[in-house]
Amino acid sequence: MTIPSVDLTPRIGSELKLDKAALLSGEHADDIRALLVARGALVARGLFLSDEELRTVARTLGDLRIGASKRGTDGKTLNEGEEGVLKVSLDPKVNPDYARFLPGNHLWHMDGTYEEIPPFATLFTPYRLSEQGGDTMFASTYAAFEDLPADEQARLETLRVVHSMQAALFPVMRDCTPEEFAVWYSYPQRSHPLVWQHKSGRKSLVLSTSAAYVEGMHPAESHDLLERLMIHATQDKYVYRHKWQLGDLAMWDNTGAMHRAMPFEANSKREFHRCTLNGEEPVTAPERMAEAAA
Ligand code: OGA
Ligand code: MN
């Protein structure tokens, strides 16, 4: 059975035409998951989900992440949502430990690239909108890979990239203190293949602002390659831009799409509630990588 939906752009983004009861029931969960992976990002309007309802919908779709997953700058754990719902806001009263990492959300990224198994998906609903800006954009890293010429695909499939918190945060906090810079550096770094061959067989680019460098490549060549791929992957034809209304729910496939928050006013009370679904497969290298190494 297919679920009612409308494509928002040709390559990424669909609007689900399901009401709250249909989402909560879980009866369409398999179809929603399949559509999410096929379309990169899904939105539904007019739902006004409570935290409890957001959790319930999330649990129909995957393995809800509970508790802390990141180390705070002060050594304490960050609140990734004790009850599975993370509050995302710059407002220091809402989630002060997490707020200091939010500048990184403004550049194109995947969530959790520091983890061996990055999160599968994120569900995101607004509680308070910004006064200006604050749209969220999504870019399909499946479509971006699939459109590359075959010889370039083959070359990229042999490369690995190191992801770091420092790479993600420095471009948006160039005025950081040496102490902040050092703390970002103390976070775990993670090497992933540049091309992910998913269990499904489909391939995507693993790009993110956290991508620090290509292993074994001259730094200048690495910088230029990552920059060129990022420009390629975020062309308008691969992007859906969501303008938020209260009551919306968006979810993105974190394994086949990047996302970013567009600028909004400083000291904004913008607040979203978010559920994260744990990943289900590590970033797996294409067979070609092992052949190239042999
Ligand atoms: C996030 C994120 C984007 C936004 O919560 O991981 O990147 O628009 N959010 O706030
Ligand atoms: Mn994010």
PDB file of C-alpha atoms and ligand atoms in Angstrom:
ATOM      1  CA  MET A   1       0.000   0.000   0.000  1.00  0.00           C
ATOM      2  CA  THR A   2       1.285   3.463  -0.736  1.00  0.00           C
ATOM      3  CA  ILE A   3       0.633   6.361   1.565  1.00  0.00           C
ATOM      4  CA  PRO A   4      -0.791   9.665   0.425  1.00  0.00           C
ATOM      5  CA  SER A   5       2.026  12.146  -0.230  1.00  0.00           C
ATOM      6  CA  VAL A   6       2.999  14.982  -2.540  1.00  0.00           C
ATOM      7  CA  ASP A   7       6.535  15.538  -3.857  1.00  0.00           C
ATOM      8  CA  LEU A   8       7.888  18.948  -2.834  1.00  0.00           C
ATOM      9  CA  THR A   9      10.775  18.954  -5.324  1.00  0.00           C
ATOM     10  CA  PRO A  10      11.704  16.332  -7.936  1.00  0.00           C
ATOM     11  CA  ARG A  11      14.722  14.909  -6.042  1.00  0.00           C
ATOM     12  CA  ILE A  12      14.055  15.442  -2.321  1.00  0.00           C
ATOM     13  CA  GLY A  13      11.211  16.174   0.076  1.00  0.00           C
ATOM     14  CA  SER A  14       7.618  14.963   0.239  1.00  0.00           C
ATOM     15  CA  GLU A  15       4.645  16.144   2.217  1.00  0.00           C
ATOM     16  CA  LEU A  16       2.823  13.339   3.987  1.00  0.00           C
ATOM     17  CA  LYS A  17      -0.934  13.681   3.848  1.00  0.00           C
ATOM     18  CA  LEU A  18      -1.576  11.831   7.092  1.00  0.00           C
ATOM     19  CA  ASP A  19      -3.260  13.135  10.214  1.00  0.00           C
ATOM     20  CA  LYS A  20      -2.117  12.765  13.774  1.00  0.00           C
ATOM     21  CA  ALA A  21      -4.130   9.634  14.496  1.00  0.00           C
ATOM     22  CA  ALA A  22      -2.739   7.879  11.426  1.00  0.00           C
ATOM     23  CA  LEU A  23       0.827   8.760  12.409  1.00  0.00           C
ATOM     24  CA  LEU A  24       0.370   7.718  16.039  1.00  0.00           C
ATOM     25  CA  SER A  25      -1.187   4.386  15.126  1.00  0.00           C
ATOM     26  CA  GLY A  26       2.016   3.148  13.495  1.00  0.00           C
ATOM     27  CA  GLU A  27      -0.015   1.352  10.858  1.00  0.00           C
ATOM     28  CA  HIS A  28       1.837   3.169   8.038  1.00  0.00           C
ATOM     29  CA  ALA A  29       5.274   2.932   9.667  1.00  0.00           C
ATOM     30  CA  ASP A  30       6.857   0.638   7.068  1.00  0.00           C
ATOM     31  CA  ASP A  31       5.620   2.796   4.206  1.00  0.00           C
ATOM     32  CA  ILE A  32       6.736   5.996   5.946  1.00  0.00           C
ATOM     33  CA  ARG A  33      10.213   4.579   6.508  1.00  0.00           C
ATOM     34  CA  ALA A  34      10.477   3.527   2.883  1.00  0.00           C
ATOM     35  CA  LEU A  35       9.293   6.952   1.716  1.00  0.00           C
ATOM     36  CA  LEU A  36      11.695   8.694   4.094  1.00  0.00           C
ATOM     37  CA  VAL A  37      14.667   6.841   2.628  1.00  0.00           C
ATOM     38  CA  ALA A  38      13.411   7.336  -0.924  1.00  0.00           C
ATOM     39  CA  ARG A  39      12.674  11.054  -0.507  1.00  0.00           C
ATOM     40  CA  GLY A  40      15.312  12.159   2.080  1.00  0.00           C
ATOM     41  CA  ALA A  41      12.946  14.403   4.025  1.00  0.00           C
ATOM     42  CA  LEU A  42       9.248  14.211   4.871  1.00  0.00           C
ATOM     43  CA  VAL A  43       7.011  16.881   6.350  1.00  0.00           C
ATOM     44  CA  ALA A  44       3.463  16.885   7.662  1.00  0.00           C
ATOM     45  CA  ARG A  45       1.430  19.922   8.660  1.00  0.00           C
ATOM     46  CA  GLY A  46      -1.082  20.812  11.314  1.00  0.00           C
ATOM     47  CA  LEU A  47      -0.150  18.081  13.791  1.00  0.00           C
ATOM     48  CA  PHE A  48       0.848  19.983  16.969  1.00  0.00           C
ATOM     49  CA  LEU A  49       2.460  16.916  18.560  1.00  0.00           C
ATOM     50  CA  SER A  50       3.151  16.893  22.289  1.00  0.00           C
ATOM     51  CA  ASP A  51       6.476  15.434  23.427  1.00  0.00           C
ATOM     52  CA  GLU A  52       4.684  12.218  24.270  1.00  0.00           C
ATOM     53  CA  GLU A  53       3.149  12.040  20.797  1.00  0.00           C
ATOM     54  CA  LEU A  54       6.461  12.897  19.130  1.00  0.00           C
ATOM     55  CA  ARG A  55       8.086  10.001  21.016  1.00  0.00           C
ATOM     56  CA  THR A  56       5.253   7.693  20.047  1.00  0.00           C
ATOM     57  CA  VAL A  57       5.570   8.523  16.349  1.00  0.00           C
ATOM     58  CA  ALA A  58       9.362   8.158  16.579  1.00  0.00           C
ATOM     59  CA  ARG A  59       9.058   4.725  18.171  1.00  0.00           C
ATOM     60  CA  THR A  60       6.881   3.487  15.330  1.00  0.00           C
ATOM     61  CA  LEU A  61       9.703   4.352  12.912  1.00  0.00           C
ATOM     62  CA  GLY A  62      12.811   3.090  14.651  1.00  0.00           C
ATOM     63  CA  ASP A  63      14.965   2.800  17.726  1.00  0.00           C
ATOM     64  CA  LEU A  64      14.440   5.975  19.749  1.00  0.00           C
ATOM     65  CA  ARG A  65      17.638   7.357  21.267  1.00  0.00           C
ATOM     66  CA  ILE A  66      17.331   7.905  24.994  1.00  0.00           C
ATOM     67  CA  GLY A  67      19.777   9.743  27.214  1.00  0.00           C
ATOM     68  CA  ALA A  68      23.029  11.504  26.641  1.00  0.00           C
ATOM     69  CA  SER A  69      25.364  10.706  23.799  1.00  0.00           C
ATOM     70  CA  LYS A  70      27.781  13.602  23.904  1.00  0.00           C
ATOM     71  CA  ARG A  71      30.232  14.964  26.412  1.00  0.00           C
ATOM     72  CA  GLY A  72      29.693  18.585  27.445  1.00  0.00           C
ATOM     73  CA  THR A  73      32.522  21.113  27.321  1.00  0.00           C
ATOM     74  CA  ASP A  74      32.599  20.982  31.100  1.00  0.00           C
ATOM     75  CA  GLY A  75      32.965  17.224  31.123  1.00  0.00           C
ATOM     76  CA  LYS A  76      29.312  16.737  31.991  1.00  0.00           C
ATOM     77  CA  THR A  77      26.986  14.912  29.694  1.00  0.00           C
ATOM     78  CA  LEU A  78      24.871  16.843  27.267  1.00  0.00           C
ATOM     79  CA  ASN A  79      21.171  16.370  27.479  1.00  0.00           C
ATOM     80  CA  GLU A  80      20.352  14.453  24.327  1.00  0.00           C
ATOM     81  CA  GLY A  81      16.910  13.991  25.844  1.00  0.00           C
ATOM     82  CA  GLU A  82      16.554  12.057  29.044  1.00  0.00           C
ATOM     83  CA  GLU A  83      13.130  11.008  27.877  1.00  0.00           C
ATOM     84  CA  GLY A  84      14.059  10.831  24.235  1.00  0.00           C
ATOM     85  CA  VAL A  85      13.085  14.407  23.365  1.00  0.00           C
ATOM     86  CA  LEU A  86      15.885  16.931  22.907  1.00  0.00           C
ATOM     87  CA  LYS A  87      15.025  20.634  23.141  1.00  0.00           C
ATOM     88  CA  VAL A  88      16.918  22.636  20.531  1.00  0.00           C
ATOM     89  CA  SER A  89      17.108  26.340  21.360  1.00  0.00           C
ATOM     90  CA  LEU A  90      19.634  29.117  21.859  1.00  0.00           C
ATOM     91  CA  ASP A  91      17.621  30.272  24.852  1.00  0.00           C
ATOM     92  CA  PRO A  92      19.913  29.555  27.826  1.00  0.00           C
ATOM     93  CA  LYS A  93      16.895  28.678  29.932  1.00  0.00           C
ATOM     94  CA  VAL A  94      15.951  25.791  27.636  1.00  0.00           C
ATOM     95  CA  ASN A  95      19.064  23.669  27.164  1.00  0.00           C
ATOM     96  CA  PRO A  96      22.253  25.592  28.028  1.00  0.00           C
ATOM     97  CA  ASP A  97      24.646  22.661  27.554  1.00  0.00           C
ATOM     98  CA  TYR A  98      23.406  21.960  24.073  1.00  0.00           C
ATOM     99  CA  ALA A  99      23.044  25.588  22.957  1.00  0.00           C
ATOM    100  CA  ARG A 100      26.803  26.046  22.596  1.00  0.00           C
ATOM    101  CA  PHE A 101      26.912  23.502  19.764  1.00  0.00           C
ATOM    102  CA  LEU A 102      24.049  25.035  17.804  1.00  0.00           C
ATOM    103  CA  PRO A 103      26.125  27.380  15.620  1.00  0.00           C
ATOM    104  CA  GLY A 104      27.304  24.236  13.832  1.00  0.00           C
ATOM    105  CA  ASN A 105      23.731  23.561  12.696  1.00  0.00           C
ATOM    106  CA  HIS A 106      23.913  26.522  10.324  1.00  0.00           C
ATOM    107  CA  LEU A 107      26.251  24.787   7.890  1.00  0.00           C
ATOM    108  CA  TRP A 108      25.405  21.721   5.810  1.00  0.00           C
ATOM    109  CA  HIS A 109      25.850  18.631   7.942  1.00  0.00           C
ATOM    110  CA  MET A 110      24.869  15.129   8.902  1.00  0.00           C
ATOM    111  CA  ASP A 111      24.165  14.523  12.581  1.00  0.00           C
ATOM    112  CA  GLY A 112      26.424  12.239  14.590  1.00  0.00           C
ATOM    113  CA  THR A 113      29.292  11.816  12.139  1.00  0.00           C
ATOM    114  CA  TYR A 114      31.522  11.284  15.205  1.00  0.00           C
ATOM    115  CA  GLU A 115      29.748   8.016  15.877  1.00  0.00           C
ATOM    116  CA  GLU A 116      30.608   4.704  14.283  1.00  0.00           C
ATOM    117  CA  ILE A 117      26.933   4.234  13.424  1.00  0.00           C
ATOM    118  CA  PRO A 118      25.436   7.661  12.694  1.00  0.00           C
ATOM    119  CA  PRO A 119      21.758   8.190  13.563  1.00  0.00           C
ATOM    120  CA  PHE A 120      19.252   6.869  11.043  1.00  0.00           C
ATOM    121  CA  ALA A 121      16.789   9.726  11.234  1.00  0.00           C
ATOM    122  CA  THR A 122      15.634  12.772  13.151  1.00  0.00           C
ATOM    123  CA  LEU A 123      12.084  13.980  13.846  1.00  0.00           C
ATOM    124  CA  PHE A 124      11.773  17.721  14.384  1.00  0.00           C
ATOM    125  CA  THR A 125       8.840  19.898  15.406  1.00  0.00           C
ATOM    126  CA  PRO A 126       8.736  23.627  16.244  1.00  0.00           C
ATOM    127  CA  TYR A 127       7.559  24.923  19.606  1.00  0.00           C
ATOM    128  CA  ARG A 128       8.492  28.530  18.964  1.00  0.00           C
ATOM    129  CA  LEU A 129       9.423  30.045  15.618  1.00  0.00           C
ATOM    130  CA  SER A 130      12.122  32.636  15.038  1.00  0.00           C
ATOM    131  CA  GLU A 131      10.965  36.139  14.171  1.00  0.00           C
ATOM    132  CA  GLN A 132      13.017  36.081  10.997  1.00  0.00           C
ATOM    133  CA  GLY A 133      14.596  33.333   8.924  1.00  0.00           C
ATOM    134  CA  GLY A 134      15.094  29.940  10.524  1.00  0.00           C
ATOM    135  CA  ASP A 135      14.034  27.769   7.593  1.00  0.00           C
ATOM    136  CA  THR A 136      15.624  24.315   7.507  1.00  0.00           C
ATOM    137  CA  MET A 137      17.149  23.031   4.280  1.00  0.00           C
ATOM    138  CA  PHE A 138      17.718  19.435   3.236  1.00  0.00           C
ATOM    139  CA  ALA A 139      20.041  18.138   0.485  1.00  0.00           C
ATOM    140  CA  SER A 140      19.997  14.647  -1.009  1.00  0.00           C
ATOM    141  CA  THR A 141      23.411  12.992  -0.861  1.00  0.00           C
ATOM    142  CA  TYR A 142      22.004  10.010  -2.778  1.00  0.00           C
ATOM    143  CA  ALA A 143      21.019  12.168  -5.739  1.00  0.00           C
ATOM    144  CA  ALA A 144      24.304  14.090  -5.594  1.00  0.00           C
ATOM    145  CA  PHE A 145      26.317  10.860  -5.804  1.00  0.00           C
ATOM    146  CA  GLU A 146      24.134   9.269  -8.453  1.00  0.00           C
ATOM    147  CA  ASP A 147      24.588  12.250 -10.804  1.00  0.00           C
ATOM    148  CA  LEU A 148      28.402  12.173 -10.746  1.00  0.00           C
ATOM    149  CA  PRO A 149      30.238  10.741 -13.769  1.00  0.00           C
ATOM    150  CA  ALA A 150      31.130   7.056 -13.367  1.00  0.00           C
ATOM    151  CA  ASP A 151      34.887   7.648 -13.324  1.00  0.00           C
ATOM    152  CA  GLU A 152      34.579  10.189 -10.559  1.00  0.00           C
ATOM    153  CA  GLN A 153      32.281   7.891  -8.577  1.00  0.00           C
ATOM    154  CA  ALA A 154      34.906   5.160  -8.878  1.00  0.00           C
ATOM    155  CA  ARG A 155      37.667   7.420  -7.584  1.00  0.00           C
ATOM    156  CA  LEU A 156      35.592   8.748  -4.669  1.00  0.00           C
ATOM    157  CA  GLU A 157      34.675   5.202  -3.652  1.00  0.00           C
ATOM    158  CA  THR A 158      38.306   4.573  -2.661  1.00  0.00           C
ATOM    159  CA  LEU A 159      38.571   7.537  -0.249  1.00  0.00           C
ATOM    160  CA  ARG A 160      38.045   7.990   3.488  1.00  0.00           C
ATOM    161  CA  VAL A 161      37.347  11.228   5.339  1.00  0.00           C
ATOM    162  CA  VAL A 162      38.045  12.172   8.959  1.00  0.00           C
ATOM    163  CA  HIS A 163      35.182  13.992  10.705  1.00  0.00           C
ATOM    164  CA  SER A 164      35.786  16.230  13.704  1.00  0.00           C
ATOM    165  CA  MET A 165      33.900  18.601  15.966  1.00  0.00           C
ATOM    166  CA  GLN A 166      36.667  21.120  15.443  1.00  0.00           C
ATOM    167  CA  ALA A 167      36.101  21.106  11.683  1.00  0.00           C
ATOM    168  CA  ALA A 168      32.365  21.564  12.255  1.00  0.00           C
ATOM    169  CA  LEU A 169      32.505  24.378  14.776  1.00  0.00           C
ATOM    170  CA  PHE A 170      35.490  26.512  13.766  1.00  0.00           C
ATOM    171  CA  PRO A 171      33.929  27.857  10.511  1.00  0.00           C
ATOM    172  CA  VAL A 172      30.978  29.262  12.491  1.00  0.00           C
ATOM    173  CA  MET A 173      32.988  30.409  15.527  1.00  0.00           C
ATOM    174  CA  ARG A 174      36.122  31.975  14.094  1.00  0.00           C
ATOM    175  CA  ASP A 175      36.334  34.179  17.177  1.00  0.00           C
ATOM    176  CA  CYS A 176      36.522  31.218  19.548  1.00  0.00           C
ATOM    177  CA  THR A 177      38.955  31.176  22.448  1.00  0.00           C
ATOM    178  CA  PRO A 178      41.984  28.875  22.392  1.00  0.00           C
ATOM    179  CA  GLU A 179      40.258  26.923  25.180  1.00  0.00           C
ATOM    180  CA  GLU A 180      37.125  26.326  23.089  1.00  0.00           C
ATOM    181  CA  PHE A 181      39.267  25.323  20.133  1.00  0.00           C
ATOM    182  CA  ALA A 182      41.127  22.833  22.309  1.00  0.00           C
ATOM    183  CA  VAL A 183      37.927  21.388  23.750  1.00  0.00           C
ATOM    184  CA  TRP A 184      36.498  20.734  20.269  1.00  0.00           C
ATOM    185  CA  TYR A 185      39.733  18.982  19.417  1.00  0.00           C
ATOM    186  CA  SER A 186      39.348  16.725  22.457  1.00  0.00           C
ATOM    187  CA  TYR A 187      36.145  15.194  21.065  1.00  0.00           C
ATOM    188  CA  PRO A 188      36.343  11.858  19.300  1.00  0.00           C
ATOM    189  CA  GLN A 189      37.183  12.033  15.620  1.00  0.00           C
ATOM    190  CA  ARG A 190      35.807   9.494  13.235  1.00  0.00           C
ATOM    191  CA  SER A 191      36.975   8.247   9.866  1.00  0.00           C
ATOM    192  CA  HIS A 192      34.228   7.243   7.419  1.00  0.00           C
ATOM    193  CA  PRO A 193      34.278   6.197   3.780  1.00  0.00           C
ATOM    194  CA  LEU A 194      33.424   9.162   1.525  1.00  0.00           C
ATOM    195  CA  VAL A 195      30.891   6.986  -0.274  1.00  0.00           C
ATOM    196  CA  TRP A 196      28.430   4.881   1.719  1.00  0.00           C
ATOM    197  CA  GLN A 197      27.213   1.679   0.159  1.00  0.00           C
ATOM    198  CA  HIS A 198      23.987   1.118   2.056  1.00  0.00           C
ATOM    199  CA  LYS A 199      22.557  -2.316   2.814  1.00  0.00           C
ATOM    200  CA  SER A 200      19.972  -1.507   0.175  1.00  0.00           C
ATOM    201  CA  GLY A 201      22.797  -1.306  -2.377  1.00  0.00           C
ATOM    202  CA  ARG A 202      22.222   2.394  -3.004  1.00  0.00           C
ATOM    203  CA  LYS A 203      25.178   4.747  -2.573  1.00  0.00           C
ATOM    204  CA  SER A 204      25.409   8.225  -1.080  1.00  0.00           C
ATOM    205  CA  LEU A 205      28.093  10.821  -0.409  1.00  0.00           C
ATOM    206  CA  VAL A 206      29.091  11.159   3.252  1.00  0.00           C
ATOM    207  CA  LEU A 207      29.601  14.903   3.381  1.00  0.00           C
ATOM    208  CA  SER A 208      29.210  17.292   6.278  1.00  0.00           C
ATOM    209  CA  THR A 209      30.739  20.453   7.668  1.00  0.00           C
ATOM    210  CA  SER A 210      32.405  18.032  10.085  1.00  0.00           C
ATOM    211  CA  ALA A 211      34.470  16.576   7.207  1.00  0.00           C
ATOM    212  CA  ALA A 212      37.987  17.690   8.152  1.00  0.00           C
ATOM    213  CA  TYR A 213      40.202  16.035   5.561  1.00  0.00           C
ATOM    214  CA  VAL A 214      40.587  13.151   3.135  1.00  0.00           C
ATOM    215  CA  GLU A 215      42.958  10.576   4.559  1.00  0.00           C
ATOM    216  CA  GLY A 216      46.314  10.324   2.840  1.00  0.00           C
ATOM    217  CA  MET A 217      45.692  13.250   0.480  1.00  0.00           C
ATOM    218  CA  HIS A 218      47.641  16.486   0.303  1.00  0.00           C
ATOM    219  CA  PRO A 219      45.775  18.994   2.515  1.00  0.00           C
ATOM    220  CA  ALA A 220      45.255  21.443  -0.338  1.00  0.00           C
ATOM    221  CA  GLU A 221      43.877  18.780  -2.652  1.00  0.00           C
ATOM    222  CA  SER A 222      41.689  17.459   0.163  1.00  0.00           C
ATOM    223  CA  HIS A 223      40.323  20.920   0.938  1.00  0.00           C
ATOM    224  CA  ASP A 224      39.500  21.609  -2.698  1.00  0.00           C
ATOM    225  CA  LEU A 225      37.871  18.220  -3.242  1.00  0.00           C
ATOM    226  CA  LEU A 226      35.628  18.481  -0.165  1.00  0.00           C
ATOM    227  CA  GLU A 227      34.683  22.052  -1.048  1.00  0.00           C
ATOM    228  CA  ARG A 228      33.878  21.122  -4.637  1.00  0.00           C
ATOM    229  CA  LEU A 229      31.772  18.133  -3.587  1.00  0.00           C
ATOM    230  CA  MET A 230      29.887  20.238  -1.032  1.00  0.00           C
ATOM    231  CA  ILE A 231      29.070  22.823  -3.717  1.00  0.00           C
ATOM    232  CA  HIS A 232      27.969  20.039  -6.055  1.00  0.00           C
ATOM    233  CA  ALA A 233      25.793  18.312  -3.450  1.00  0.00           C
ATOM    234  CA  THR A 234      23.978  21.459  -2.336  1.00  0.00           C
ATOM    235  CA  GLN A 235      22.884  22.744  -5.728  1.00  0.00           C
ATOM    236  CA  ASP A 236      19.252  23.850  -5.835  1.00  0.00           C
ATOM    237  CA  LYS A 237      18.229  20.701  -7.702  1.00  0.00           C
ATOM    238  CA  TYR A 238      19.186  18.515  -4.719  1.00  0.00           C
ATOM    239  CA  VAL A 239      17.666  20.791  -2.047  1.00  0.00           C
ATOM    240  CA  TYR A 240      14.313  21.197  -0.335  1.00  0.00           C
ATOM    241  CA  ARG A 241      13.859  24.288   1.847  1.00  0.00           C
ATOM    242  CA  HIS A 242      11.216  24.032   4.566  1.00  0.00           C
ATOM    243  CA  LYS A 243       9.417  27.140   5.815  1.00  0.00           C
ATOM    244  CA  TRP A 244       8.155  26.284   9.272  1.00  0.00           C
ATOM    245  CA  GLN A 245       4.673  26.718  10.664  1.00  0.00           C
ATOM    246  CA  LEU A 246       3.681  25.729  14.166  1.00  0.00           C
ATOM    247  CA  GLY A 247       2.175  22.245  14.074  1.00  0.00           C
ATOM    248  CA  ASP A 248       4.654  20.964  11.461  1.00  0.00           C
ATOM    249  CA  LEU A 249       6.612  17.757  11.784  1.00  0.00           C
ATOM    250  CA  ALA A 250       9.682  17.193   9.631  1.00  0.00           C
ATOM    251  CA  MET A 251      11.848  14.116   9.543  1.00  0.00           C
ATOM    252  CA  TRP A 252      15.033  13.528   7.614  1.00  0.00           C
ATOM    253  CA  ASP A 253      16.987  10.453   6.631  1.00  0.00           C
ATOM    254  CA  ASN A 254      20.307  11.341   8.225  1.00  0.00           C
ATOM    255  CA  THR A 255      22.063   8.629   6.230  1.00  0.00           C
ATOM    256  CA  GLY A 256      21.160   9.999   2.794  1.00  0.00           C
ATOM    257  CA  ALA A 257      20.646  13.711   3.320  1.00  0.00           C
ATOM    258  CA  MET A 258      22.390  16.703   4.845  1.00  0.00           C
ATOM    259  CA  HIS A 259      20.531  19.530   6.525  1.00  0.00           C
ATOM    260  CA  ARG A 260      21.145  23.039   7.844  1.00  0.00           C
ATOM    261  CA  ALA A 261      19.351  25.796   9.726  1.00  0.00           C
ATOM    262  CA  MET A 262      19.140  29.106   7.874  1.00  0.00           C
ATOM    263  CA  PRO A 263      20.126  32.197   9.877  1.00  0.00           C
ATOM    264  CA  PHE A 264      17.722  33.707  12.395  1.00  0.00           C
ATOM    265  CA  GLU A 265      17.982  36.559  14.858  1.00  0.00           C
ATOM    266  CA  ALA A 266      20.576  36.337  17.641  1.00  0.00           C
ATOM    267  CA  ASN A 267      19.057  35.610  21.051  1.00  0.00           C
ATOM    268  CA  SER A 268      16.095  34.060  19.280  1.00  0.00           C
ATOM    269  CA  LYS A 269      13.611  32.083  21.323  1.00  0.00           C
ATOM    270  CA  ARG A 270      13.305  29.650  18.372  1.00  0.00           C
ATOM    271  CA  GLU A 271      12.733  26.232  19.926  1.00  0.00           C
ATOM    272  CA  PHE A 272      12.333  22.809  18.365  1.00  0.00           C
ATOM    273  CA  HIS A 273      11.746  19.448  19.977  1.00  0.00           C
ATOM    274  CA  ARG A 274      13.563  16.582  18.430  1.00  0.00           C
ATOM    275  CA  CYS A 275      13.704  12.804  18.546  1.00  0.00           C
ATOM    276  CA  THR A 276      16.682  10.911  17.185  1.00  0.00           C
ATOM    277  CA  LEU A 277      16.450   7.376  15.812  1.00  0.00           C
ATOM    278  CA  ASN A 278      19.582   5.305  16.289  1.00  0.00           C
ATOM    279  CA  GLY A 279      21.497   4.176  13.242  1.00  0.00           C
ATOM    280  CA  GLU A 280      21.023   0.690  11.876  1.00  0.00           C
ATOM    281  CA  GLU A 281      24.191   0.198   9.846  1.00  0.00           C
ATOM    282  CA  PRO A 282      27.729   1.613   9.984  1.00  0.00           C
ATOM    283  CA  VAL A 283      28.930   3.769   7.120  1.00  0.00           C
ATOM    284  CA  THR A 284      30.045   0.933   4.874  1.00  0.00           C
ATOM    285  CA  ALA A 285      32.664   1.318   2.166  1.00  0.00           C
ATOM    286  CA  PRO A 286      31.902   0.283  -1.402  1.00  0.00           C
ATOM    287  CA  GLU A 287      33.561  -2.951  -2.508  1.00  0.00           C
ATOM    288  CA  ARG A 288      35.838  -0.908  -4.718  1.00  0.00           C
ATOM    289  CA  MET A 289      37.716   0.443  -1.689  1.00  0.00           C
ATOM    290  CA  ALA A 290      38.966  -2.990  -0.664  1.00  0.00           C
ATOM    291  CA  GLU A 291      39.891  -3.777  -4.280  1.00  0.00           C
ATOM    292  CA  ALA A 292      41.853  -0.534  -4.529  1.00  0.00           C
ATOM    293  CA  ALA A 293      43.743  -1.334  -1.312  1.00  0.00           C
ATOM    294  CA  ALA A 294      44.600  -4.882  -2.406  1.00  0.00           C
TER     295      ALA A 294
HETATM  296  C1  OGA B   1      19.553  19.630  14.359  1.00  0.00           C
HETATM  297  C2  OGA B   1      19.600  20.655  13.296  1.00  0.00           C
HETATM  298  C3  OGA B   1      18.379  22.393  12.137  1.00  0.00           C
HETATM  299  C4  OGA B   1      17.465  23.528  12.500  1.00  0.00           C
HETATM  300  O1  OGA B   1      18.739  19.746  15.280  1.00  0.00           O
HETATM  301  O2  OGA B   1      20.316  18.646  14.254  1.00  0.00           O
HETATM  302  O3  OGA B   1      20.518  20.664  12.526  1.00  0.00           O
HETATM  303  O4  OGA B   1      16.843  24.087  11.575  1.00  0.00           O
HETATM  304  N1  OGA B   1      18.596  21.536  13.234  1.00  0.00           N
HETATM  305  O5  OGA B   1      17.409  23.878  13.675  1.00  0.00           O
HETATM  306 MN    MN B   2      21.628  18.661  12.714  1.00  0.00          MN
END
